[in-house]
CSV table of C-alpha atoms in Angstrom, one decimal:
chain,number,residue,atom,x,y,z
P,29,MET,CA,108.6,93.4,269.5
P,30,SER,CA,106.7,90.4,271.2
P,31,GLN,CA,106.4,90.6,275.0
P,32,GLY,CA,109.4,88.6,276.8
P,33,ARG,CA,111.8,89.3,273.8
P,34,PHE,CA,114.8,91.2,273.3
P,35,VAL,CA,116.6,91.6,270.2
P,36,PHE,CA,120.3,92.3,270.2
P,37,SER,CA,121.7,94.7,267.7
P,38,PRO,CA,124.7,93.4,265.5
P,39,SER,CA,127.1,95.7,267.4
P,40,ALA,CA,125.9,94.2,270.8
P,41,LEU,CA,126.3,90.6,269.5
P,42,ARG,CA,130.0,91.2,268.3
P,43,SER,CA,130.6,92.7,271.8
P,44,LEU,CA,129.5,89.5,273.7
P,45,GLU,CA,131.2,87.2,271.3
P,46,ARG,CA,134.4,89.3,271.8
P,47,ASP,CA,133.8,89.1,275.9
P,48,LYS,CA,133.3,85.2,275.5
P,49,GLU,CA,136.5,85.0,273.6
P,50,LEU,CA,138.3,87.1,276.2
P,51,LEU,CA,136.7,84.9,279.2
P,52,GLU,CA,137.7,81.4,277.5
P,53,ARG,CA,141.4,82.7,276.8
P,54,GLU,CA,141.5,83.9,280.6
P,55,GLN,CA,140.5,80.6,281.8
P,56,SER,CA,143.1,78.6,279.5
P,57,GLN,CA,145.8,80.6,281.0
P,58,ARG,CA,144.8,80.0,284.5
P,59,ARG,CA,144.8,76.2,283.7
P,60,LEU,CA,148.5,76.4,282.0
P,61,ALA,CA,149.5,78.4,285.3
P,62,ALA,CA,148.4,75.3,287.6
P,63,PRO,CA,150.8,74.8,290.5
P,64,ALA,CA,153.6,72.5,289.4
P,65,VAL,CA,155.6,70.3,292.1
P,66,THR,CA,159.2,69.2,291.8
P,67,SER,CA,161.1,66.8,293.8
P,68,TYR,CA,162.6,69.5,295.9
P,69,PHE,CA,159.0,70.9,296.5
P,70,LEU,CA,158.2,67.3,297.7
P,71,ARG,CA,160.7,67.2,300.0
P,72,LYS,CA,160.0,70.8,301.2
P,73,GLU,CA,156.4,69.9,302.0
P,74,VAL,CA,157.6,67.2,304.4
P,75,ARG,CA,160.0,69.5,306.3
P,76,GLU,CA,157.3,72.1,306.7
P,77,LYS,CA,154.5,69.8,307.7
P,78,SER,CA,155.0,68.1,310.9
P,79,ILE,CA,151.6,66.1,311.0
P,80,ALA,CA,151.1,63.7,308.0
P,81,TRP,CA,147.7,63.5,306.2
P,82,SER,CA,145.6,60.4,307.6
P,83,HIS,CA,144.0,58.4,305.3
P,84,GLY,CA,140.5,59.2,305.8
P,85,SER,CA,141.5,63.1,305.6
P,86,PRO,CA,139.9,65.1,302.6
P,87,GLN,CA,142.3,64.7,299.6
P,88,ARG,CA,144.2,67.7,298.4
P,89,PRO,CA,143.9,69.1,295.0
P,90,ALA,CA,146.0,67.2,292.7
P,91,LEU,CA,149.3,69.1,291.8
P,92,ILE,CA,150.9,69.0,288.0
P,93,CYS,CA,154.5,67.5,288.0
P,94,LYS,CA,156.8,68.2,285.3
P,95,ASP,CA,160.0,66.9,287.4
P,96,LEU,CA,161.8,64.5,285.4
P,97,VAL,CA,163.5,62.8,288.4
P,98,VAL,CA,160.0,62.0,289.8
P,99,GLN,CA,158.9,60.5,286.1
P,100,ASN,CA,162.1,58.7,285.7
P,101,ALA,CA,161.5,56.9,289.4
P,102,LEU,CA,158.0,56.3,288.5
P,103,TYR,CA,158.7,54.9,285.0
P,104,THR,CA,161.4,52.6,286.0
P,105,GLY,CA,159.7,51.3,289.2
P,106,ASP,CA,162.7,52.6,291.2
P,107,LEU,CA,161.1,51.9,294.7
P,108,GLU,CA,164.0,53.4,296.9
P,109,ALA,CA,163.8,56.5,294.8
P,110,LEU,CA,160.3,56.6,295.4
P,111,ARG,CA,160.6,56.3,299.1
P,112,GLN,CA,163.0,59.0,299.3
P,113,LEU,CA,160.5,61.1,297.1
P,114,PHE,CA,157.5,60.3,298.6
P,115,PRO,CA,157.9,60.2,302.4
P,116,LYS,CA,155.3,60.2,304.7
P,117,GLY,CA,153.3,63.4,304.4
P,118,ALA,CA,154.3,64.3,300.8
P,119,PRO,CA,151.7,65.1,298.6
P,120,VAL,CA,151.2,62.2,296.4
P,121,ASN,CA,148.0,63.2,294.2
P,122,LEU,CA,150.1,64.2,291.4
P,123,VAL,CA,149.1,64.9,287.6
P,124,ILE,CA,151.6,64.3,285.2
P,125,GLN,CA,152.2,65.5,281.7
P,126,PRO,CA,154.7,63.1,279.7
P,127,GLU,CA,156.0,64.9,276.8
P,128,GLY,CA,155.7,63.4,273.6
P,129,GLY,CA,153.2,61.5,271.7
P,130,ASP,CA,151.0,62.7,268.7
P,131,MET,CA,151.3,66.0,267.2
P,132,ILE,CA,148.1,68.0,267.4
P,133,TRP,CA,147.0,71.6,266.6
P,134,VAL,CA,146.6,74.0,269.5
P,135,ASN,CA,145.3,77.4,269.7
P,136,LYS,CA,147.2,79.9,271.8
P,137,GLY,CA,146.2,83.4,272.0
P,138,GLY,CA,144.3,83.1,268.6
P,139,LEU,CA,147.2,81.5,266.8
P,140,TRP,CA,146.9,78.0,265.7
P,141,SER,CA,150.4,75.9,266.3
P,142,LEU,CA,151.6,72.2,266.3
P,143,ALA,CA,152.3,71.1,269.8
P,144,TYR,CA,152.7,67.4,271.1
P,145,GLU,CA,149.5,65.9,272.6
P,146,GLN,CA,149.8,66.0,276.5
P,147,GLU,CA,148.2,62.7,278.0
P,148,LEU,CA,147.5,63.4,281.9
P,149,THR,CA,148.5,60.5,284.2
P,150,THR,CA,149.4,60.0,287.7
P,151,PRO,CA,152.0,58.1,289.7
P,152,LEU,CA,149.2,55.3,290.5
P,153,HIS,CA,148.3,55.1,286.7
P,154,ILE,CA,152.2,54.6,285.9
P,155,THR,CA,153.0,51.9,288.5
P,156,ALA,CA,149.6,50.2,288.0
P,157,GLY,CA,150.0,49.8,284.3
P,158,ARG,CA,153.6,48.6,284.3
P,159,GLY,CA,153.0,46.0,287.0
P,160,PHE,CA,155.3,47.8,289.8
P,161,THR,CA,153.2,46.4,292.6
P,162,GLU,CA,155.3,47.4,295.5
P,163,CYS,CA,155.6,51.0,294.0
P,164,LEU,CA,152.1,51.1,294.0
P,165,ARG,CA,151.7,49.9,297.7
P,166,LEU,CA,153.9,52.5,298.7
P,167,LEU,CA,151.9,55.1,296.9
P,168,LEU,CA,148.6,53.9,298.5
P,169,LEU,CA,150.3,54.0,301.7
P,170,ARG,CA,151.1,57.5,301.3
P,171,GLY,CA,147.3,58.0,300.6
P,172,ALA,CA,147.0,58.6,296.9
P,173,ASN,CA,143.4,58.8,295.6
P,174,VAL,CA,142.9,55.7,294.1
P,175,ASP,CA,140.0,56.7,291.8
P,176,LEU,CA,141.9,60.0,290.5
P,177,ALA,CA,141.4,60.1,287.0
P,178,PRO,CA,142.8,63.4,285.3
P,179,GLY,CA,143.0,61.9,281.9
P,180,GLY,CA,139.6,60.5,281.7
P,181,THR,CA,140.4,56.8,282.9
P,182,THR,CA,141.3,55.2,286.3
P,183,ALA,CA,144.4,53.5,287.5
P,184,LEU,CA,142.5,50.6,287.8
P,185,HIS,CA,141.5,50.6,284.0
P,186,GLU,CA,145.1,51.2,283.2
P,187,ALA,CA,145.7,48.0,285.4
P,188,CYS,CA,143.2,45.7,283.6
P,189,GLU,CA,144.2,46.9,280.2
P,190,GLU,CA,147.6,46.2,280.7
P,191,CYS,CA,147.0,42.6,282.3
P,192,GLN,CA,148.2,43.6,285.7
P,193,GLY,CA,146.4,41.2,288.1
P,194,GLU,CA,147.9,41.9,291.0
P,195,CYS,CA,147.9,45.6,290.8
P,196,ALA,CA,144.5,45.5,289.9
P,197,LYS,CA,143.6,43.4,293.3
P,198,LEU,CA,145.6,45.8,295.2
P,199,LEU,CA,143.7,48.7,293.7
P,200,LEU,CA,140.7,47.2,294.6
P,201,SER,CA,141.6,46.4,298.2
P,202,TYR,CA,142.2,50.0,298.8
P,203,GLY,CA,138.7,50.9,297.6
P,204,ALA,CA,138.8,51.6,293.7
P,205,ASN,CA,135.7,51.6,292.1
P,206,ALA,CA,135.2,48.4,289.9
P,207,ASN,CA,132.6,50.1,288.2
P,208,ALA,CA,134.1,53.2,287.5
P,209,VAL,CA,133.6,54.7,284.0
P,210,ASN,CA,136.3,56.0,281.9
P,211,GLU,CA,136.1,58.7,279.1
P,212,ASP,CA,135.0,56.1,276.4
P,213,GLY,CA,132.1,54.9,278.6
P,214,LEU,CA,134.0,51.7,279.6
P,215,MET,CA,134.0,50.0,283.0
P,216,PRO,CA,137.3,48.1,283.9
P,217,LEU,CA,135.6,44.8,282.8
P,218,HIS,CA,135.3,46.2,279.5
P,219,VAL,CA,138.9,46.7,278.7
P,220,CYS,CA,139.8,43.2,279.9
P,221,THR,CA,140.9,42.3,276.3
P,222,GLU,CA,143.7,40.1,276.1
P,223,LEU,CA,143.8,36.8,277.3
P,224,GLU,CA,146.3,37.3,279.9
P,225,SER,CA,143.6,39.8,281.5
P,226,ILE,CA,141.7,36.8,283.1
P,227,GLU,CA,143.0,37.2,286.7
P,228,CYS,CA,141.9,41.3,286.4
P,229,ALA,CA,138.7,40.1,285.3
P,230,LYS,CA,138.2,37.5,288.6
P,231,HIS,CA,139.3,40.3,290.9
P,232,LEU,CA,137.1,42.7,289.5
P,233,LEU,CA,133.9,40.3,289.7
P,234,GLN,CA,135.0,39.2,293.3
P,235,PHE,CA,134.9,43.2,294.0
P,236,GLY,CA,131.6,43.5,292.9
P,237,ALA,CA,132.0,44.6,289.2
P,238,ALA,CA,128.7,44.5,287.1
P,239,VAL,CA,128.9,41.4,285.0
P,240,ASN,CA,125.9,43.0,283.0
P,241,GLY,CA,127.4,46.5,283.1
P,242,ARG,CA,126.9,48.2,279.6
P,243,SER,CA,129.3,50.6,277.7
P,244,LEU,CA,127.8,54.2,277.3
P,245,GLU,CA,128.5,54.4,273.3
P,246,GLU,CA,128.1,50.8,272.2
P,247,ASP,CA,126.0,49.3,274.8
P,248,ASP,CA,128.2,46.5,275.0
P,249,SER,CA,128.2,43.7,277.9
P,250,PRO,CA,131.4,42.5,279.3
P,251,LEU,CA,130.3,39.4,277.5
P,252,HIS,CA,130.2,41.2,274.4
P,253,VAL,CA,133.9,42.3,274.5
P,254,ALA,CA,135.1,38.8,275.6
P,255,CYS,CA,133.2,37.2,272.8
P,256,ARG,CA,134.5,39.7,270.1
P,257,HIS,CA,138.0,39.2,271.4
P,258,GLY,CA,137.9,35.4,271.3
P,259,LEU,CA,138.3,35.0,275.1
P,260,PRO,CA,137.0,31.8,276.4
P,261,ASP,CA,138.0,31.7,279.8
P,262,HIS,CA,136.6,35.3,280.2
P,263,VAL,CA,133.5,33.8,278.8
P,264,SER,CA,133.2,31.0,281.0
P,265,LEU,CA,133.9,33.1,283.8
P,266,TYR,CA,131.2,35.7,282.9
P,267,LEU,CA,128.6,33.1,282.4
P,268,ARG,CA,129.3,31.6,285.8
P,269,TYR,CA,128.6,35.0,287.2
P,270,GLY,CA,125.1,35.3,285.5
P,271,ALA,CA,126.0,37.3,282.2
P,272,HIS,CA,123.0,37.7,279.9
P,273,LEU,CA,123.2,35.6,276.9
P,274,GLU,CA,120.7,37.4,274.8
P,275,HIS,CA,121.5,41.3,275.3
P,276,HIS,CA,121.6,42.9,272.2
P,277,ASN,CA,124.1,46.0,271.7
P,278,ASP,CA,123.6,49.1,269.6
P,279,GLU,CA,124.2,47.3,266.5
P,280,GLY,CA,121.9,44.5,267.4
P,281,LYS,CA,124.1,42.0,268.2
P,282,SER,CA,124.0,39.3,270.7
P,283,PRO,CA,127.3,38.0,272.3
P,284,LEU,CA,127.1,35.1,269.8
P,285,ASN,CA,126.6,37.6,267.0
P,286,ALA,CA,129.6,39.7,268.1
P,287,ALA,CA,132.1,36.0,268.2
P,288,CYS,CA,131.0,35.4,264.9
P,289,SER,CA,131.3,38.5,263.4
P,290,GLN,CA,134.7,39.5,264.4
P,291,PRO,CA,137.5,38.9,261.7
P,292,GLN,CA,139.7,36.0,262.7
P,293,GLU,CA,143.1,35.0,261.9
P,294,LYS,CA,143.9,31.3,261.5
P,295,ALA,CA,145.5,31.0,264.8
P,296,THR,CA,142.4,32.4,266.6
P,297,LEU,CA,139.8,30.2,264.8
P,298,GLY,CA,140.2,27.4,267.8
P,299,ARG,CA,139.5,30.1,270.1
P,300,TYR,CA,136.3,31.7,268.7
P,301,TYR,CA,135.0,28.0,268.4
P,302,GLN,CA,135.3,27.4,272.0
P,303,VAL,CA,133.9,31.0,272.7
P,304,CYS,CA,130.8,30.1,270.5
P,305,GLN,CA,130.5,26.1,271.9
P,306,GLN,CA,130.1,27.7,275.3
P,307,LEU,CA,127.4,30.3,274.3
P,308,VAL,CA,125.5,27.7,272.5
P,309,GLU,CA,126.0,25.0,275.3
P,310,ALA,CA,124.6,27.8,277.6
P,311,GLY,CA,121.4,28.4,275.5
P,312,ALA,CA,122.4,31.2,273.0
P,313,LYS,CA,120.1,31.2,269.9
P,314,VAL,CA,121.9,30.2,266.8
P,315,GLY,CA,119.2,32.4,264.6
P,316,THR,CA,119.3,35.4,266.3
P,317,GLU,CA,119.9,38.4,263.9
P,318,ASP,CA,121.6,41.8,263.9
P,319,LEU,CA,120.1,45.0,262.4
P,320,GLN,CA,121.4,43.7,259.0
P,321,HIS,CA,119.6,40.5,259.5
P,322,GLN,CA,122.6,38.7,259.6
P,323,THR,CA,122.6,35.5,261.7
P,324,PRO,CA,125.7,33.8,263.2
P,325,LEU,CA,125.9,31.6,260.5
P,326,HIS,CA,126.1,34.3,258.0
P,327,MET,CA,129.0,36.0,260.0
P,328,SER,CA,131.0,32.6,260.5
P,329,CYS,CA,130.8,31.8,256.7
P,330,LYS,CA,132.1,35.3,256.0
P,331,ASN,CA,135.2,34.7,258.2
P,332,VAL,CA,135.7,31.2,257.1
P,333,ASN,CA,135.4,29.2,260.4
P,334,PRO,CA,134.6,25.8,259.6
P,335,ASP,CA,133.9,24.4,263.0
P,336,VAL,CA,131.9,27.4,264.2
P,337,VAL,CA,129.8,26.7,260.9
P,338,ASP,CA,129.3,23.1,261.8
P,339,LEU,CA,128.5,24.0,265.1
P,340,MET,CA,125.7,26.5,263.9
P,341,LEU,CA,124.2,24.2,261.4
P,342,LYS,CA,124.3,21.1,264.0
P,343,ASN,CA,122.0,23.4,266.5
P,344,GLY,CA,119.7,24.3,263.8
P,345,ALA,CA,120.7,27.4,262.1
P,346,HIS,CA,118.7,28.0,258.7
P,347,VAL,CA,120.9,27.5,256.1
P,348,ASN,CA,119.2,29.8,253.3
P,349,ASP,CA,118.3,32.8,255.5
P,350,MET,CA,118.8,36.0,253.4
P,351,CYS,CA,120.6,39.1,255.2
P,352,TYR,CA,119.4,42.4,254.6
P,353,GLY,CA,121.7,42.9,251.5
P,354,GLY,CA,120.2,39.5,250.0
P,355,ASN,CA,123.3,37.2,250.6
P,356,ALA,CA,122.8,33.7,252.2
P,357,PRO,CA,125.8,31.8,254.0
P,358,MET,CA,126.8,30.2,250.8
P,359,HIS,CA,127.2,33.8,249.2
P,360,ASN,CA,129.3,34.8,252.1
P,361,VAL,CA,131.9,32.0,252.0
P,362,LEU,CA,132.3,32.1,248.0
P,363,LYS,CA,133.3,36.0,248.5
P,364,GLU,CA,136.2,35.0,250.8
P,365,VAL,CA,137.7,32.0,249.4
P,366,ALA,CA,140.5,33.6,247.3
P,367,TYR,CA,141.5,35.8,250.8
P,368,LYS,CA,141.4,32.8,253.1
P,369,PRO,CA,142.4,29.5,251.5
P,370,GLU,CA,144.5,28.7,254.6
P,371,HIS,CA,141.0,28.5,256.6
P,372,GLU,CA,139.8,25.4,254.7
P,373,PRO,CA,136.8,27.4,252.8
P,374,GLU,CA,136.2,24.0,251.2
P,375,ARG,CA,135.0,22.3,254.5
P,376,VAL,CA,132.4,25.3,254.9
P,377,VAL,CA,131.1,25.0,251.2
P,378,GLN,CA,130.9,21.3,251.8
P,379,ALA,CA,128.9,21.7,254.9
P,380,LEU,CA,126.4,24.1,253.6
P,381,LEU,CA,125.6,21.7,250.9
P,382,ASN,CA,125.3,18.9,253.0
P,383,TYR,CA,122.7,20.9,255.0
P,384,GLY,CA,120.7,21.9,251.7
P,385,SER,CA,122.1,25.1,250.9
P,386,ILE,CA,121.1,26.5,247.7
P,387,ARG,CA,123.6,26.1,244.7
P,388,VAL,CA,125.3,28.6,242.6
P,389,TRP,CA,123.3,29.1,239.3
P,390,PRO,CA,124.8,27.0,237.0
P,391,GLY,CA,125.4,30.2,234.2
P,392,ALA,CA,127.5,31.9,237.0
P,393,LEU,CA,129.9,28.8,237.4
P,394,PRO,CA,132.4,30.3,235.2
P,395,GLN,CA,132.5,33.5,237.3
P,396,VAL,CA,132.7,31.8,240.6
P,397,LEU,CA,135.8,29.4,239.0
P,398,LYS,CA,137.4,32.7,238.1
P,399,TYR,CA,137.2,33.8,241.6
P,400,CYS,CA,137.8,30.6,243.7
P,401,CYS,CA,139.9,28.6,241.1
P,402,THR,CA,143.1,28.8,243.7
P,403,SER,CA,140.9,26.3,245.8
P,404,PRO,CA,140.3,23.4,243.7
P,405,ARG,CA,138.3,21.6,246.5
P,406,VAL,CA,136.0,24.5,246.6
P,407,ILE,CA,135.5,24.0,242.9
P,408,GLU,CA,135.5,20.2,243.3
P,409,VAL,CA,132.6,20.2,245.7
P,410,LEU,CA,130.6,22.7,244.2
P,411,LEU,CA,130.7,20.7,240.8
P,412,ASN,CA,129.9,17.7,242.6
P,413,ALA,CA,126.4,19.4,243.6
P,414,TYR,CA,125.2,18.9,239.9
P,415,ASP,CA,124.0,16.1,237.7
P,416,ARG,CA,125.5,17.6,234.6
P,417,LEU,CA,128.0,20.5,233.8
P,418,LYS,CA,127.9,22.4,230.6
P,419,ILE,CA,131.9,23.4,230.3
P,420,THR,CA,132.6,25.9,227.6
P,421,GLU,CA,135.8,28.0,226.8
P,422,ALA,CA,134.7,30.5,229.3
P,423,TRP,CA,135.8,28.0,232.0
P,424,VAL,CA,139.1,27.3,230.7
P,425,GLU,CA,139.9,31.0,230.4
P,426,ALA,CA,138.9,31.4,234.0
P,427,VAL,CA,141.7,29.7,235.2
P,428,PRO,CA,145.0,31.4,234.8
P,429,PRO,CA,147.9,29.4,233.1
P,430,GLU,CA,149.8,29.6,236.7
P,431,VAL,CA,146.9,28.2,238.7
P,432,PHE,CA,146.2,25.8,236.1
P,433,LYS,CA,149.8,24.5,236.4
P,434,GLN,CA,150.0,24.7,240.0
P,435,HIS,CA,146.9,22.3,240.2
P,436,GLN,CA,147.1,20.4,236.6
P,437,GLY,CA,145.7,17.3,237.4
P,438,PHE,CA,142.4,18.6,239.0
P,439,TYR,CA,141.8,20.8,236.2
P,440,GLU,CA,142.6,18.5,233.5
P,441,SER,CA,139.6,16.2,235.0
P,442,VAL,CA,137.3,19.1,234.9
P,443,PHE,CA,137.9,20.3,231.2
P,444,ALA,CA,138.0,16.6,230.3
P,445,LEU,CA,134.0,16.5,231.2
P,446,THR,CA,133.7,18.9,228.2
P,447,GLN,CA,132.8,15.8,226.0
P,448,THR,CA,132.2,13.6,228.9
P,449,PRO,CA,129.1,12.9,230.9
P,450,ARG,CA,129.5,12.3,234.7
P,451,SER,CA,130.0,8.9,236.0
P,452,LEU,CA,127.3,6.6,236.9
P,453,GLN,CA,128.6,6.5,240.5
P,454,HIS,CA,128.1,10.1,240.7
P,455,LEU,CA,124.7,10.2,239.0
P,456,ALA,CA,123.6,7.6,241.6
P,457,ARG,CA,125.0,10.0,244.3
P,458,PHE,CA,123.4,12.9,242.9
P,459,LYS,CA,120.0,11.0,243.1
P,460,LEU,CA,120.4,9.8,246.7
P,461,ARG,CA,121.2,13.4,247.8
P,462,ASN,CA,118.1,15.0,246.0
P,463,TYR,CA,116.2,12.7,247.7
P,464,LEU,CA,117.5,13.1,251.1
P,465,GLU,CA,117.6,16.8,250.8
P,466,GLY,CA,117.8,18.3,254.1
P,467,ARG,CA,118.2,15.1,255.6
P,468,LEU,CA,121.6,13.8,254.7
P,469,THR,CA,123.4,14.5,258.1
P,470,LYS,CA,120.8,12.9,259.8
P,471,VAL,CA,120.2,9.8,257.6
P,472,VAL,CA,123.6,9.0,255.8
P,473,PRO,CA,125.3,8.2,259.4
P,474,LYS,CA,122.6,5.4,260.1
P,475,LEU,CA,123.0,3.8,256.6
P,476,ASP,CA,124.4,0.1,256.8
P,477,LEU,CA,127.0,1.2,254.2
P,478,PRO,CA,130.9,1.3,254.3
P,479,ASN,CA,132.3,4.6,255.8
P,480,PHE,CA,134.1,5.6,252.5
P,481,LEU,CA,130.8,5.2,250.7
P,482,LYS,CA,129.1,7.6,253.4
P,483,LYS,CA,132.0,10.2,253.0
P,484,TYR,CA,131.2,9.8,249.5
P,485,LEU,CA,127.8,10.7,249.6
P,486,LEU,CA,128.7,13.8,251.9
P,487,LEU,CA,130.9,15.0,249.2
P,488,ASP,CA,134.5,13.9,250.7
P,489,PHE,CA,137.3,15.3,248.6
P,490,ARG,CA,139.0,13.4,246.1
P,491,ASP,CA,141.0,16.1,244.5
P,492,TYR,CA,139.5,15.4,240.8
P,493,VAL,CA,136.1,15.1,239.4
P,494,HIS,CA,134.4,12.3,237.4
């Protein structure tokens, strides 16, 4: 045996394991036996104590409250009831365990059983999260610990998450820590994720919240969060307070990457465009890549946001950059056409081609037609990037009968090209576009031509091919 070492026998190790289990069980039982408080106990405390606690005195340890009378008054915002339950001198630093929630497996005395998960909260959390400002004020006047966080989050987090601006301001005025970190590693600014939370964000910054504070797990700044949730007012606010534009989180995303990569519903496209516009105007780099070498253009094409795509292209985004998976922006949008027709994917395809995007290999056109046939305008703009087309039976078979019937006029014009060459007008357009490739969007608007011809050169939609 080497010096300084001691080898335990198997029996000694088993004995140590049993002692450890007994100790853990005793600690668990002591926690369950923590003092509980009822409304009667609250009133008894007042009767027995003639001297009220001062605001600056040390806080008493939090008591566990399971009294439904107390909980009902808090959850309904009953101010008069709370005045009776929490008179001067009453203990207000209570931990409340509301029943219900998700079922979880709990080990009790070596046996596993299903029980409701207990989420710890406090009177401050309840009133702050529900916007009961006067009830919250009463509790603070009674000396409630403004930063008490038995469940891993503060009342200020709760107020900001629920967009309760007045409650957030009140908590801050009573000394709440504007940079407190919850159990998920988030500061209050990080939980301002709704449009209505803008007032909370303003109050937080006024009381010293760190505009560039980073979350512990994702290394997100508040600007990342605002961009990811499409919050233009928050973005404007954070930029005024000096938010960093090029901080990259753990995924390698800048705030602009975060905005473009977030899945977007049609109703939110405008909000994300406003966010991206503000970032670009403030100097954000449109070519910055995340860990997968995806640029904002890649992701805005994947999410099919035509206005953001235009914004990226007009500000110098490279139209043919490949990401780590070998996809260019054109690949990304074509994969989404069938799923987001209401986003106008044809506008994205049109913009990419006008800025010099690679085209689909002609042999793959039937496959593209199969997956994108529900959007005739996408097919139109793709086909108008070629001077000739070799249309076969595979093209006809790629369009289901119900889709053909719905867009019969367009697909008849396509299949008519089986025996007919492209028109002279189109061939002239093709020749000029090839000559101006990469400069189309700069040169065409300056040409002394009628507007309808300029639009024609830039692949304007006609709902047929010729």
